[in-house]
XYZ file of C-alpha atoms in Angstrom:
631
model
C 12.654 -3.212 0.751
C 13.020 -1.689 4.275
C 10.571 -3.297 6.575
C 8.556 -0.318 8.179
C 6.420 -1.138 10.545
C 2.812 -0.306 9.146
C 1.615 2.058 11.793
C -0.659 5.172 12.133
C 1.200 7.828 13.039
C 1.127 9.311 16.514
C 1.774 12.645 16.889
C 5.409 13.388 19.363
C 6.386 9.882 18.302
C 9.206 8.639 15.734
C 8.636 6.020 13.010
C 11.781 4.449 15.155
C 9.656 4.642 17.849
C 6.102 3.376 16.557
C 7.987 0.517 15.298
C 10.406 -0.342 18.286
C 7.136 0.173 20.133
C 4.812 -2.307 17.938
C 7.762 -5.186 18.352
C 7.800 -4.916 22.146
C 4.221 -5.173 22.933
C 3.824 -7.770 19.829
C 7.024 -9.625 22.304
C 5.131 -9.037 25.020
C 2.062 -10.961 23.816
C 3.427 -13.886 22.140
C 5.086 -13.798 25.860
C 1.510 -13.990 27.283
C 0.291 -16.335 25.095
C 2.933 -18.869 25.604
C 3.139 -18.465 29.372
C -0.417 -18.414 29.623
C -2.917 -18.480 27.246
C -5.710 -17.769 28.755
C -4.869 -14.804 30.556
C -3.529 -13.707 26.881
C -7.137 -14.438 25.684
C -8.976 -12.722 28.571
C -7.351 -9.728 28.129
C -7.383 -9.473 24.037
C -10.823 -10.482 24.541
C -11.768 -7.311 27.050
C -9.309 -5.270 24.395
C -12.266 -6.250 21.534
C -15.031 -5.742 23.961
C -13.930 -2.580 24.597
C -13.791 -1.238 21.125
C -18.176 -2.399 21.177
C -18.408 -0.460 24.339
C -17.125 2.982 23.257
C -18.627 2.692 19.892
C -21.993 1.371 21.177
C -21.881 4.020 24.403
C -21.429 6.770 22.572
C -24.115 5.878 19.343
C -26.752 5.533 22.813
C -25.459 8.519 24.308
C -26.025 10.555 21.564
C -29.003 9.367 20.699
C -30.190 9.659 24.017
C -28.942 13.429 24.411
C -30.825 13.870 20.901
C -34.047 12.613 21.905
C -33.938 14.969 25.121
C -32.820 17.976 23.334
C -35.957 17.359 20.915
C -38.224 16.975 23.777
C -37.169 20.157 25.395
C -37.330 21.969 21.965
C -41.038 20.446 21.277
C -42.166 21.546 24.855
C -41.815 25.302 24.106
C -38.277 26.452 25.853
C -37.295 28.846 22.997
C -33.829 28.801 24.221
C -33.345 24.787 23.273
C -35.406 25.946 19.547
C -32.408 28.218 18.996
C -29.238 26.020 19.496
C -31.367 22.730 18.277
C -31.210 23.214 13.940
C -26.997 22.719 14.766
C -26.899 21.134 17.988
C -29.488 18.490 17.651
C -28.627 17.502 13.937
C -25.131 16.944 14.579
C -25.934 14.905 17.513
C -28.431 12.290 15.150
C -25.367 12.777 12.719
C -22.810 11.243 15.033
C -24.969 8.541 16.308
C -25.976 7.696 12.348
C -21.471 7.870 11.903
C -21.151 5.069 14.406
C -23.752 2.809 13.455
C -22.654 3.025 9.501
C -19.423 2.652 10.600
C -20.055 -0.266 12.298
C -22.400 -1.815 10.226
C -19.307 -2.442 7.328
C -20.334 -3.561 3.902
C -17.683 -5.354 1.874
C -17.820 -6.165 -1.349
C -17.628 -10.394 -2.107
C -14.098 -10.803 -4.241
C -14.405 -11.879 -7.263
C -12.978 -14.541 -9.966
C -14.022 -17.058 -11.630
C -17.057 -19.001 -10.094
C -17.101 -22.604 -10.860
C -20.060 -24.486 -9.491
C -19.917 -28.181 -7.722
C -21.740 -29.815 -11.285
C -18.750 -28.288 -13.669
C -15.840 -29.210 -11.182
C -17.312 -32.072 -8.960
C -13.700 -33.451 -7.818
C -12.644 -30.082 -6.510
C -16.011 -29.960 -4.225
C -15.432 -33.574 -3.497
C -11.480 -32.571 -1.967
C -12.561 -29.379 -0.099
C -15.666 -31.123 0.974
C -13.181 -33.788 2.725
C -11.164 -31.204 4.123
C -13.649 -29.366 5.651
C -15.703 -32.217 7.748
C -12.745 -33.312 9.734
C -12.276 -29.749 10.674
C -15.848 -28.785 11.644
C -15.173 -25.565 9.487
C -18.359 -23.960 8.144
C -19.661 -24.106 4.918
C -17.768 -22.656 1.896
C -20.613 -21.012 0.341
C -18.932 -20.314 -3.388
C -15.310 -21.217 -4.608
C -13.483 -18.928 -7.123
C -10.193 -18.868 -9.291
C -8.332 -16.241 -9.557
C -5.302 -15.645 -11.914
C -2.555 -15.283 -9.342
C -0.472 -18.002 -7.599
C -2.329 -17.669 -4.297
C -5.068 -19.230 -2.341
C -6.960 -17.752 -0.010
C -10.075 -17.912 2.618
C -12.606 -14.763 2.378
C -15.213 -14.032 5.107
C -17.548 -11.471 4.167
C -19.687 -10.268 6.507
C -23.204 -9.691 5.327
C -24.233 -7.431 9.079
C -21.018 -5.705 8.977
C -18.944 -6.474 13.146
C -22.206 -8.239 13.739
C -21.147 -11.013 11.401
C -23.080 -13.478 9.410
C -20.363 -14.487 7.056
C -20.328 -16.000 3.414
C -17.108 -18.009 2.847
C -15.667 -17.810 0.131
C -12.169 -20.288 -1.084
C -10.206 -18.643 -3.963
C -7.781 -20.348 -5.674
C -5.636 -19.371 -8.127
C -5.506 -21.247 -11.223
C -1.794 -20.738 -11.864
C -1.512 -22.513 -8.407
C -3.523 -25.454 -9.189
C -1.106 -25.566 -12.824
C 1.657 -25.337 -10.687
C 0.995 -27.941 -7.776
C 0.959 -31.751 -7.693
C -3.156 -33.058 -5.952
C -1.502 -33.657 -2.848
C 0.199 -30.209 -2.537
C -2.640 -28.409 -3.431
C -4.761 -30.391 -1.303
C -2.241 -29.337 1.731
C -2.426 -25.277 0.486
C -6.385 -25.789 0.863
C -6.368 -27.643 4.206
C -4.103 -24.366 5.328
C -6.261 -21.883 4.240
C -9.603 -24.374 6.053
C -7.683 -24.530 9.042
C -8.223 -20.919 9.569
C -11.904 -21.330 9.951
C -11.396 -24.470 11.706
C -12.523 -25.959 15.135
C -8.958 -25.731 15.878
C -8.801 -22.147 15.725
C -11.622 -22.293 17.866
C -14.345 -19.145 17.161
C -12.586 -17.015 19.899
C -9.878 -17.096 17.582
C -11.780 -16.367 14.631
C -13.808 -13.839 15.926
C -10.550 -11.998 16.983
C -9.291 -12.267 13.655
C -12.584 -10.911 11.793
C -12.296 -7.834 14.801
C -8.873 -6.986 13.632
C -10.007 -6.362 10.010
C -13.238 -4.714 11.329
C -11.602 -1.962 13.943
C -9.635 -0.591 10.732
C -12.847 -0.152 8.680
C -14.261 1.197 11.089
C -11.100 3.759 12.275
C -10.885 4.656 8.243
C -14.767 5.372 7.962
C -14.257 7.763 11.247
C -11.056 9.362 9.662
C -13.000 10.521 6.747
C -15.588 11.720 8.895
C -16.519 15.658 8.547
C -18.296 15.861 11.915
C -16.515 16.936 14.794
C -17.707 13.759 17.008
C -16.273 11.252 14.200
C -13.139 13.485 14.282
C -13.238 12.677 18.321
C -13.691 9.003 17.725
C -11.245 9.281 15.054
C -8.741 10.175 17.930
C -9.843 7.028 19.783
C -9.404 4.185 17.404
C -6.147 6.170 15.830
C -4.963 4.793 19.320
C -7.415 1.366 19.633
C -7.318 -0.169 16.319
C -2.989 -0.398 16.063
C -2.401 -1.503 19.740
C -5.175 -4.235 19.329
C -3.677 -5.097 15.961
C -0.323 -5.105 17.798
C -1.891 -7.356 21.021
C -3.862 -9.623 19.114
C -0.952 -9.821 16.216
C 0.781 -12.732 17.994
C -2.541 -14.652 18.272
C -2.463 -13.976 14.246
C 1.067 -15.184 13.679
C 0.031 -18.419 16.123
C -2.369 -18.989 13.565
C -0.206 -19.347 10.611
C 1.304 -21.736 12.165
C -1.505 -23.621 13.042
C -2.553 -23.258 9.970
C 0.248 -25.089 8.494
C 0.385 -28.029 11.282
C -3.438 -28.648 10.463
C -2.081 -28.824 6.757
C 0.854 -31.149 7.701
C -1.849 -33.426 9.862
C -4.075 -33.515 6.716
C -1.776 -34.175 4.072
C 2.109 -34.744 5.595
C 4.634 -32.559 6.827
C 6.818 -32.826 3.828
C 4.169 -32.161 1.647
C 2.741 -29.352 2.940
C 6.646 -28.191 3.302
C 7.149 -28.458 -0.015
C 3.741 -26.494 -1.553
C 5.473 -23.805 0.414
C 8.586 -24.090 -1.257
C 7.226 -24.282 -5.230
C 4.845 -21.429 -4.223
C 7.790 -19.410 -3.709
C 10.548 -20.518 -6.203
C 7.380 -20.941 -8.596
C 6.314 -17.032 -8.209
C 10.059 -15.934 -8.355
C 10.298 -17.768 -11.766
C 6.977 -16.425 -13.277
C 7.933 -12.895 -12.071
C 10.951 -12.827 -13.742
C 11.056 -15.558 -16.812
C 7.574 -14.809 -17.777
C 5.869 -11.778 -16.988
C 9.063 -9.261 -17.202
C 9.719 -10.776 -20.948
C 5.637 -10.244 -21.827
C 5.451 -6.630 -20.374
C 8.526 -5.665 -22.358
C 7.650 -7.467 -25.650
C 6.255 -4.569 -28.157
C 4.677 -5.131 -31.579
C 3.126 -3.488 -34.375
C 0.432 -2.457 -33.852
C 0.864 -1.972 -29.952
C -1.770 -5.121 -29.332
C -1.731 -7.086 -26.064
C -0.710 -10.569 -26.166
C -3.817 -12.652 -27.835
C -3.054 -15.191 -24.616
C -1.534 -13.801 -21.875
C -3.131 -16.213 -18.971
C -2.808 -19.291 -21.813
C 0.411 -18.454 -21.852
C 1.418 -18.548 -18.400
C -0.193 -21.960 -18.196
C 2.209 -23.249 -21.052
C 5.067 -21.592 -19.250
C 4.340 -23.363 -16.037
C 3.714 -26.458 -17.344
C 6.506 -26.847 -19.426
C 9.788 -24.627 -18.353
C 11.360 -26.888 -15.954
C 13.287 -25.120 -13.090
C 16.725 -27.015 -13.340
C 18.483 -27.789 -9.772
C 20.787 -24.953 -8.887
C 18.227 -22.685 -10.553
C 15.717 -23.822 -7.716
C 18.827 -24.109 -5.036
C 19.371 -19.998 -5.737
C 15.857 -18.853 -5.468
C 15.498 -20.985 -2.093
C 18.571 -20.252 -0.414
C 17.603 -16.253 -1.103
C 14.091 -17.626 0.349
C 14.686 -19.104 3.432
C 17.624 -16.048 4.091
C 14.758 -13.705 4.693
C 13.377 -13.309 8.422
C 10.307 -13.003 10.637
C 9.529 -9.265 10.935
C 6.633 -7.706 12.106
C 5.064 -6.182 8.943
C 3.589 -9.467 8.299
C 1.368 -11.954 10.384
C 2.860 -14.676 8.017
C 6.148 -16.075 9.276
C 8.755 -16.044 6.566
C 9.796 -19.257 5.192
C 12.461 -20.596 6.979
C 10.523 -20.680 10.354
C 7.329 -21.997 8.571
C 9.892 -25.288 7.196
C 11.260 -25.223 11.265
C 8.365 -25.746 12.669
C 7.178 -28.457 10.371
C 10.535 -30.146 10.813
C 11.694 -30.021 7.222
C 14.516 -28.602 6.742
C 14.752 -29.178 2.831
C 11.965 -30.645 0.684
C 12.924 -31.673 -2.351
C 11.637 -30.407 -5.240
C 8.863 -32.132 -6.874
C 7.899 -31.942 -10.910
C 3.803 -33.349 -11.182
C 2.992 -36.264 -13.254
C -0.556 -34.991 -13.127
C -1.126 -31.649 -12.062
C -4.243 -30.261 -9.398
C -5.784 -28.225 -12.248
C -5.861 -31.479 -14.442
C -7.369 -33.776 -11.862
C -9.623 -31.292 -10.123
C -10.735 -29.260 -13.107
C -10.662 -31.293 -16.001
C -12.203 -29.824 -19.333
C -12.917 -26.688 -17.680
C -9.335 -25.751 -17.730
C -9.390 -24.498 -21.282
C -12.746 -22.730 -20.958
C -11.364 -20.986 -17.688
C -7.651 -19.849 -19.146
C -9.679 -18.014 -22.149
C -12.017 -16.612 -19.845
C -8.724 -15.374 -18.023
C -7.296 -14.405 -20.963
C -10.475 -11.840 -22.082
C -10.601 -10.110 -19.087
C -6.594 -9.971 -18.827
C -6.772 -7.872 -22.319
C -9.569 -5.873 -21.632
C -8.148 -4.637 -18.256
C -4.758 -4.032 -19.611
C -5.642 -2.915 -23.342
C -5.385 0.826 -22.835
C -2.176 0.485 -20.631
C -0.729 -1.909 -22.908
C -1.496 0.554 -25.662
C 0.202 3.591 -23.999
C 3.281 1.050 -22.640
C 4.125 -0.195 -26.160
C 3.942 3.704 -27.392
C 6.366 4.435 -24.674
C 8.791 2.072 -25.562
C 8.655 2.816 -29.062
C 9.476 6.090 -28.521
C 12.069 5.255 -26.028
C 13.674 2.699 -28.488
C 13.503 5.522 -30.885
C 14.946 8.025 -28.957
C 18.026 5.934 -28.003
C 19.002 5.040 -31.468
C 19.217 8.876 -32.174
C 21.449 9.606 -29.336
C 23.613 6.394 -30.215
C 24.017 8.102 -33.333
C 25.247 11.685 -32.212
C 28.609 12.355 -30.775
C 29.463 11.589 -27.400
C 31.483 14.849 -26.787
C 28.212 16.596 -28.427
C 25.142 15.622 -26.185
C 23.775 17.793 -23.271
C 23.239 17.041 -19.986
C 19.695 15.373 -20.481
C 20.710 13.746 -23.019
C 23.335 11.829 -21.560
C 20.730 10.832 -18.462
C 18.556 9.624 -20.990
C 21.343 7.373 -23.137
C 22.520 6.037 -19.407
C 18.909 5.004 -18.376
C 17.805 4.493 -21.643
C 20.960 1.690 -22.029
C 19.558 0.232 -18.920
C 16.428 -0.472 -19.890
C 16.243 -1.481 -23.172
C 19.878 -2.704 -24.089
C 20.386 -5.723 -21.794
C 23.710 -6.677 -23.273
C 25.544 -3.285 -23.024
C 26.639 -1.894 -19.678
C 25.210 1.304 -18.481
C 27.665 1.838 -15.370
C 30.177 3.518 -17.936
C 27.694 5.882 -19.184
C 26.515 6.865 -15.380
C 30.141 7.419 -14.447
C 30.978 9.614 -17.519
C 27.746 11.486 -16.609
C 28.528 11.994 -13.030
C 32.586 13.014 -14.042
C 30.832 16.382 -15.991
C 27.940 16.708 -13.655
C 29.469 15.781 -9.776
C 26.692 17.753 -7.941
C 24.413 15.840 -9.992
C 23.839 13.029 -7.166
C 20.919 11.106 -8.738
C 24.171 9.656 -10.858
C 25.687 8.551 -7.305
C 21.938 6.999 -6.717
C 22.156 5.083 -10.002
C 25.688 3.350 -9.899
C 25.597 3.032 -5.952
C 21.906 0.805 -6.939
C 24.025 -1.231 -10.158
C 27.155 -2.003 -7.540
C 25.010 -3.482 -4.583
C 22.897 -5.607 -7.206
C 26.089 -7.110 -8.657
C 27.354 -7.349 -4.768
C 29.993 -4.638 -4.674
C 30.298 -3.081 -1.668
C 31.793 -0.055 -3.054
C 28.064 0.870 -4.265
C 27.502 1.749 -0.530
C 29.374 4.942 -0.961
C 27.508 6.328 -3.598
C 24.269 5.599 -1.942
C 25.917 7.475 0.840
C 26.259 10.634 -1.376
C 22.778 10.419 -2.689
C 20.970 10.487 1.085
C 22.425 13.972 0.978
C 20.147 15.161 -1.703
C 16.179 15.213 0.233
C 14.140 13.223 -2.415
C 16.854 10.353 -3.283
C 17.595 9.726 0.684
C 15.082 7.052 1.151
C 15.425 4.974 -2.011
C 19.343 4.650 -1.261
C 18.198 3.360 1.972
C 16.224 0.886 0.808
C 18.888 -0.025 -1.475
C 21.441 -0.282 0.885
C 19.356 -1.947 3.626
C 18.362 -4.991 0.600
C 22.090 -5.217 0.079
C 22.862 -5.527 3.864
C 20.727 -7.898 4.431
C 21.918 -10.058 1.582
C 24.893 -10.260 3.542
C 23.657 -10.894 6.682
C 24.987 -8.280 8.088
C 22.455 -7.272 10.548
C 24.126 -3.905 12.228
C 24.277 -2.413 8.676
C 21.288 -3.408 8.118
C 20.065 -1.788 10.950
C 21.823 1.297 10.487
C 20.588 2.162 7.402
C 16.916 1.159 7.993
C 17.433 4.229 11.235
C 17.899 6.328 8.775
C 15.580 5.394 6.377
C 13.064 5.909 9.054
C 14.499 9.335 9.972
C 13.569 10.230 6.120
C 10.578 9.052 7.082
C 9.898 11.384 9.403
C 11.387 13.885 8.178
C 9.136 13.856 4.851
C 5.628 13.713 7.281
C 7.169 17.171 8.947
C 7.355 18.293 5.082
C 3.768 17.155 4.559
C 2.704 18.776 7.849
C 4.024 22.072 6.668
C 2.467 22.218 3.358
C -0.966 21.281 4.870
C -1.870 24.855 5.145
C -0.525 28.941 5.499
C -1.826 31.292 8.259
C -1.093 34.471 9.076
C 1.336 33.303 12.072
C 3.427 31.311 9.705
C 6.749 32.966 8.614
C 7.139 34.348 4.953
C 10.093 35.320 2.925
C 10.550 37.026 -0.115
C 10.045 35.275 -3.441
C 12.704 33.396 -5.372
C 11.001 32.949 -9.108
C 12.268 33.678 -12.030
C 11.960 36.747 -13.650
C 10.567 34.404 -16.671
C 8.116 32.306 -13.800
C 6.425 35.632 -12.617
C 6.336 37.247 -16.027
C 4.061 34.076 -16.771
C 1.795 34.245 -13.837
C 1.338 37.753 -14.720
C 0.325 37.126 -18.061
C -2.565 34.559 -16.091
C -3.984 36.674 -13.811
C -4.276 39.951 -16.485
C -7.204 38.597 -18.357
C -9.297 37.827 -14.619
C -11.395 41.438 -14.800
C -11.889 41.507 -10.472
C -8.564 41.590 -9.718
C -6.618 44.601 -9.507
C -3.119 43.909 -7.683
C -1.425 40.691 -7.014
C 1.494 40.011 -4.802
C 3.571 36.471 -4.416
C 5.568 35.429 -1.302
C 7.230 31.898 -0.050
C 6.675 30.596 3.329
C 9.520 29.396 5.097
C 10.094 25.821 5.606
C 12.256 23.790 7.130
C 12.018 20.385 5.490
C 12.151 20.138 1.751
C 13.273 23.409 0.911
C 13.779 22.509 -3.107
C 9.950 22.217 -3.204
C 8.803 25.862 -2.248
C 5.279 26.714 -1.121
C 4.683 29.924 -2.620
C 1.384 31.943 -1.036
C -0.581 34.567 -3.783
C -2.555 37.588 -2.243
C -4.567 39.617 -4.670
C -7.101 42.422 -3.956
C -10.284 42.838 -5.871
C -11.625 45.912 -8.323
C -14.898 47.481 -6.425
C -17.157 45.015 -4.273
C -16.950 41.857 -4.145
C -19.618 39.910 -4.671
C -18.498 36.316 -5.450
C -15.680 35.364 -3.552
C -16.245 31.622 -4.429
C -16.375 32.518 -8.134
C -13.324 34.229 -8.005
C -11.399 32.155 -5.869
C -12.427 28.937 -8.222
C -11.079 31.037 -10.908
C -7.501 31.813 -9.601
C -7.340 28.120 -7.916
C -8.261 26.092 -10.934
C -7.969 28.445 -14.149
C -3.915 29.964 -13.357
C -0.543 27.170 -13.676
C 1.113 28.038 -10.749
C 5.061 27.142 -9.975
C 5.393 24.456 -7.466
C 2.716 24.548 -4.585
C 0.580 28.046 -4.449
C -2.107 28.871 -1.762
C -4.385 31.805 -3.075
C -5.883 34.671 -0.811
C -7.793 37.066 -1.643
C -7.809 40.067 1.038
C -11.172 40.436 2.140
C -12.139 39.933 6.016
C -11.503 36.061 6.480
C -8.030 36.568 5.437
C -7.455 40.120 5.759
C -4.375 39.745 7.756
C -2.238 36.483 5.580
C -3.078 38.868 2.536
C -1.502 42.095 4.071
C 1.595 40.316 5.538
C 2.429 39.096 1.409
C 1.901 42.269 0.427
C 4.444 43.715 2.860
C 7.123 41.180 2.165
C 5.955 39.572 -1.498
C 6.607 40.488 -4.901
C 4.189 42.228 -6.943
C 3.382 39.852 -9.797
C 0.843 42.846 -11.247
């Protein structure tokens, strides 16, 4: 997948830009914090202070400004008593904004708790992990059903801290790994809280997450001061992510000499390594295979998580199997979408170039959990039903029908199906019919249908996965269609990079993120209609407006309706259509009615209503003038 950037967006700037932007100063400090660290640290620090400052300055300030405006109100000047129902509320308002926002409640994750008397021996290793690190205490440890592990600090005073630590570990991990390598995934995640990270370090960290909790509590804010502060930390909270980002990345790698220290370098080299061939293999050998596995009646699996543990357990990954899922590993590099380094710099700075792969007599689960592994996986396997029962359900349905629907068309003529029909045998083939090739269907498809360019989209995305360059020109053709421009991108920037060839890759991710932009200008115009916006004429259907008439007949207040189309610039195949209707007599209940034409009437594409009455006398008479009159 392209790697954008992940970036609020600022307005008069590019996604090209943000990004280009976000690398340079992310440069810039890991620069700084080579050079000199504690300059670096200084100035992140005075970054985070600053963020307390305006947030704290402004809650007193209004609060202050408040308390005077009540005074003056409470000591007889009538003039205060007029402004201070609005004026005075929304300054308490504001103040009451910040302090919620800062004061962040997160819920604890959740899993499966196991307590130190079921599972002793896994208390006992992260018990002797912990003490050489100083790290503080792990108040609860959870497993999860995903190959992860992972260190949670959830703060019970929101920015002001007081944290309860929580280790999760995922059971299909401890199946997975040998002791030793689990023990070195569990001494990474530790070293994050540890002495080595030192609690400047940590406390930057825990800021990081905080500033965007509290940036997305001000950006749903319906006060005009959060709005203001909104503005603030739309401009704080990315360029102190983007500052304090190489302090993060410097972490990771920390992180992972702490593990090397505690365990050994090639050890905690190769938990990296089975984590990722391991996940690659489940993805695609055992979970793909599950999800498309359909029975009557359309049941889930009776055990799904039991399952996976017999999979990992016993499907050995042979040699070159392991070899091809590594080499396509360690060919993916640092970006700066992700704190975590990718692989291959993680096994550089360790020193290992190539662990060898290593098959566990005795595996972590067995040693560390014992028993409890069988209670856990049918624990895992309950709540894995009941979360996916319904969608299960309505997936096995699907593919019935699918299934159903592609033996009829394998049964018709070729010469004799329609245009949708020969989509659906193409994609159908795909999906269901792994030993036939769909390619020849997409081709005869696009030879009777050329403008048709979604077919270029689907045989330009077969050729690059089977490596053919020659797929690059029908991605080509598909970018010129709006809605299929950034998917061939992505396609064509995955197959790029495959080949190492950087300047392609590059290419194509520009103009990826030129789609990108170009779709927030399409959002942008569709937020709203005014009066100054230019209108055109409408282009539905005889058919489309003989329906919408038919809609608005039986609604007794109105008496004419008229339809026009704003012009747009970007996405023009997705019209935004604007209906103005006038009213029988007085109207009484504008709300009533306007509920009634917004949520009662199926419109064509995207509709704004107006009904011409004072607010939007002047919208109203301008689609008149240039609309169609729908009744």
């Amino acid at each position: 997948m392209l790697d954008f950037v992940e970036s609020h967006e600022h307005q008069g700037m590019t996604v090209t830009q943000r990004r280009r932007q976000l690398e340079e100063l992310v440069r810039r400090a890991e620069h700084h914090l080579v050079a000199n660290p504690g300059w670096y640290e200084a100035k992140l620090a005075l970054l985070a202070i600053l963020g307390y400052i305006v947030l704290f300055g402004m809650a007193i300030l209004l609060f202050g400004i408040g308390v005077a405006l009540l005074w003056l109100a409470t000591k007889g000047h009538a003039w205060w008593i007029l402004i201070k129902g609005k004026l005075l509320f929304g300054f308490f308002l504001l103040a009451y904004v910040i302090v919620r926002a800062l004061w962040v409640r997160l819920e604890d994750p959740t899993g499966y708790q196991v307590t130190r008397a079921e599972v002793p021996q896994l208390f006992i290793e992260a018990d002797g992990l912990r003490k050489p690190l100083c790290t503080p205490r792990i108040h609860r440890i959870l497993l999860t059903n995903e190959l992860n592990a992972a260190i949670v600090q959830t703060p019970r005073l929101g920015v002001f801290g007081w944290y309860r630590n929580t280790l999760i570990l995922g059971l299909p991990l401890l199946l997975a790994l040998s002791p030793e390598q689990a023990r070195a995934v569990i001494a990474h995640e530790l070293g994050h809280l540890s002495g080595n990270h030192s609690r400047f370090r940590g406390w930057i960290y825990r800021v990081r997450i905080a500033w965007y909790r509290v940036m997305g509590a001000f950006d749903q804010a319906d006060h005009w001061g959060g709005r203001i502060l909104a503005k603030f930390f739309d401009w704080y909270a990315p360029y102190f992510h983007a500052y304090s980002f190489a302090l993060a990345r410097a972490n990771e790698y920390e992180a992972d000499a702490i593990s090397a220290k505690l365990t050994s370098p090639c050890i905690s080299a190769s938990a990296l390594v089975s984590l990722d061939v391991r996940q690659a293999v489940i993805d695609r050998e055992y979970w793909t295979p599950l999800m498309e596995h359909t029975k009557e009646p359309p049941l889930p699996p009776s055990h799904p998580v039991t399952g996976l543990a017999q999979f990992i357990q016993h499907r050995a990954i042979d040699n070159a199997r392991w070899q091809e899922i590594f080499g396509n590993a360690v060919a993916v590099e640092t970006g700066y979408a992700d704190t975590h380094p990718a692989l291959r710099d993680r096994l550089a700075a360790l020193k290992v170039t190539l662990p060898e792969p290593i098959t566990p007599k005795i595996t972590a689960a067995e040693k560390w959990l014992g028993k409890h592994v069988e209670k856990i996986l049918l624990e895992f396997d309950a709540q894995w039903i009941e979360e996916n029962r319904e969608a299960w359900k309505q997936r096995c349905d699907h593919i019935g029908e699918s299934r159903n629907k592609l033996t009829e068309l394998r049964q018709q003529q070729p010469e004799q199906l329609s245009q949708g029909e020969i989509w659906s045998l193409a994609s159908l083939t795909e999906q269901y019919e792994a030993l036939t090739d769909p390619l020849p269907i997409y081709r005869t498809y696009q030879q009777k249908y050329p403008d048709d360019l979604a077919a270029d989209l689907a045989i330009g995305r077969i050729l690059v996965q089977r490596e053919d360059e020659t797929g690059l020109h029908h991605l080509n053709r598909a970018t010129q269609q709006f809605e299929l421009n950034l998917p061939a991108c992505e396609l064509a920037y995955d197959y790029a990079l495959r080949r190492g060839d950087k300047a392609l890759a590059e290419q194509w991710r520009l103009r990826g993120e030129h789609q990108l932009d170009q779709e927030a200008l399409a959002r942008q115009e569709r937020r709203s209609v005014s009066a100054k916006d230019p209108l055109i004429s409408s282009t539905l259907s005889i058919e489309a407006l003989q329906a919408l008439r038919l809609q608005l007949q039986p609604i007794t207040k109105v008496k004419h309706a008229w339809i026009a189309q704003k012009q747009v610039e970007h996405l023009p195949s997705q019209p935004i259509h604007v209906l103005a209707v006038t009213t029988k007599g007085l109207l009484w209940d504008e709300e009533k009615l306007m509920n009634t034409l917004t949520n009662d009437i199926t419109y064509p594409d995207t509709t704004y209503v107006v009904i011409k009455t004072r607010v939007s006398r002047k919208l109203a008479r301008r689609v008149i003038a240039i609309g169609t009159q729908v009744l």
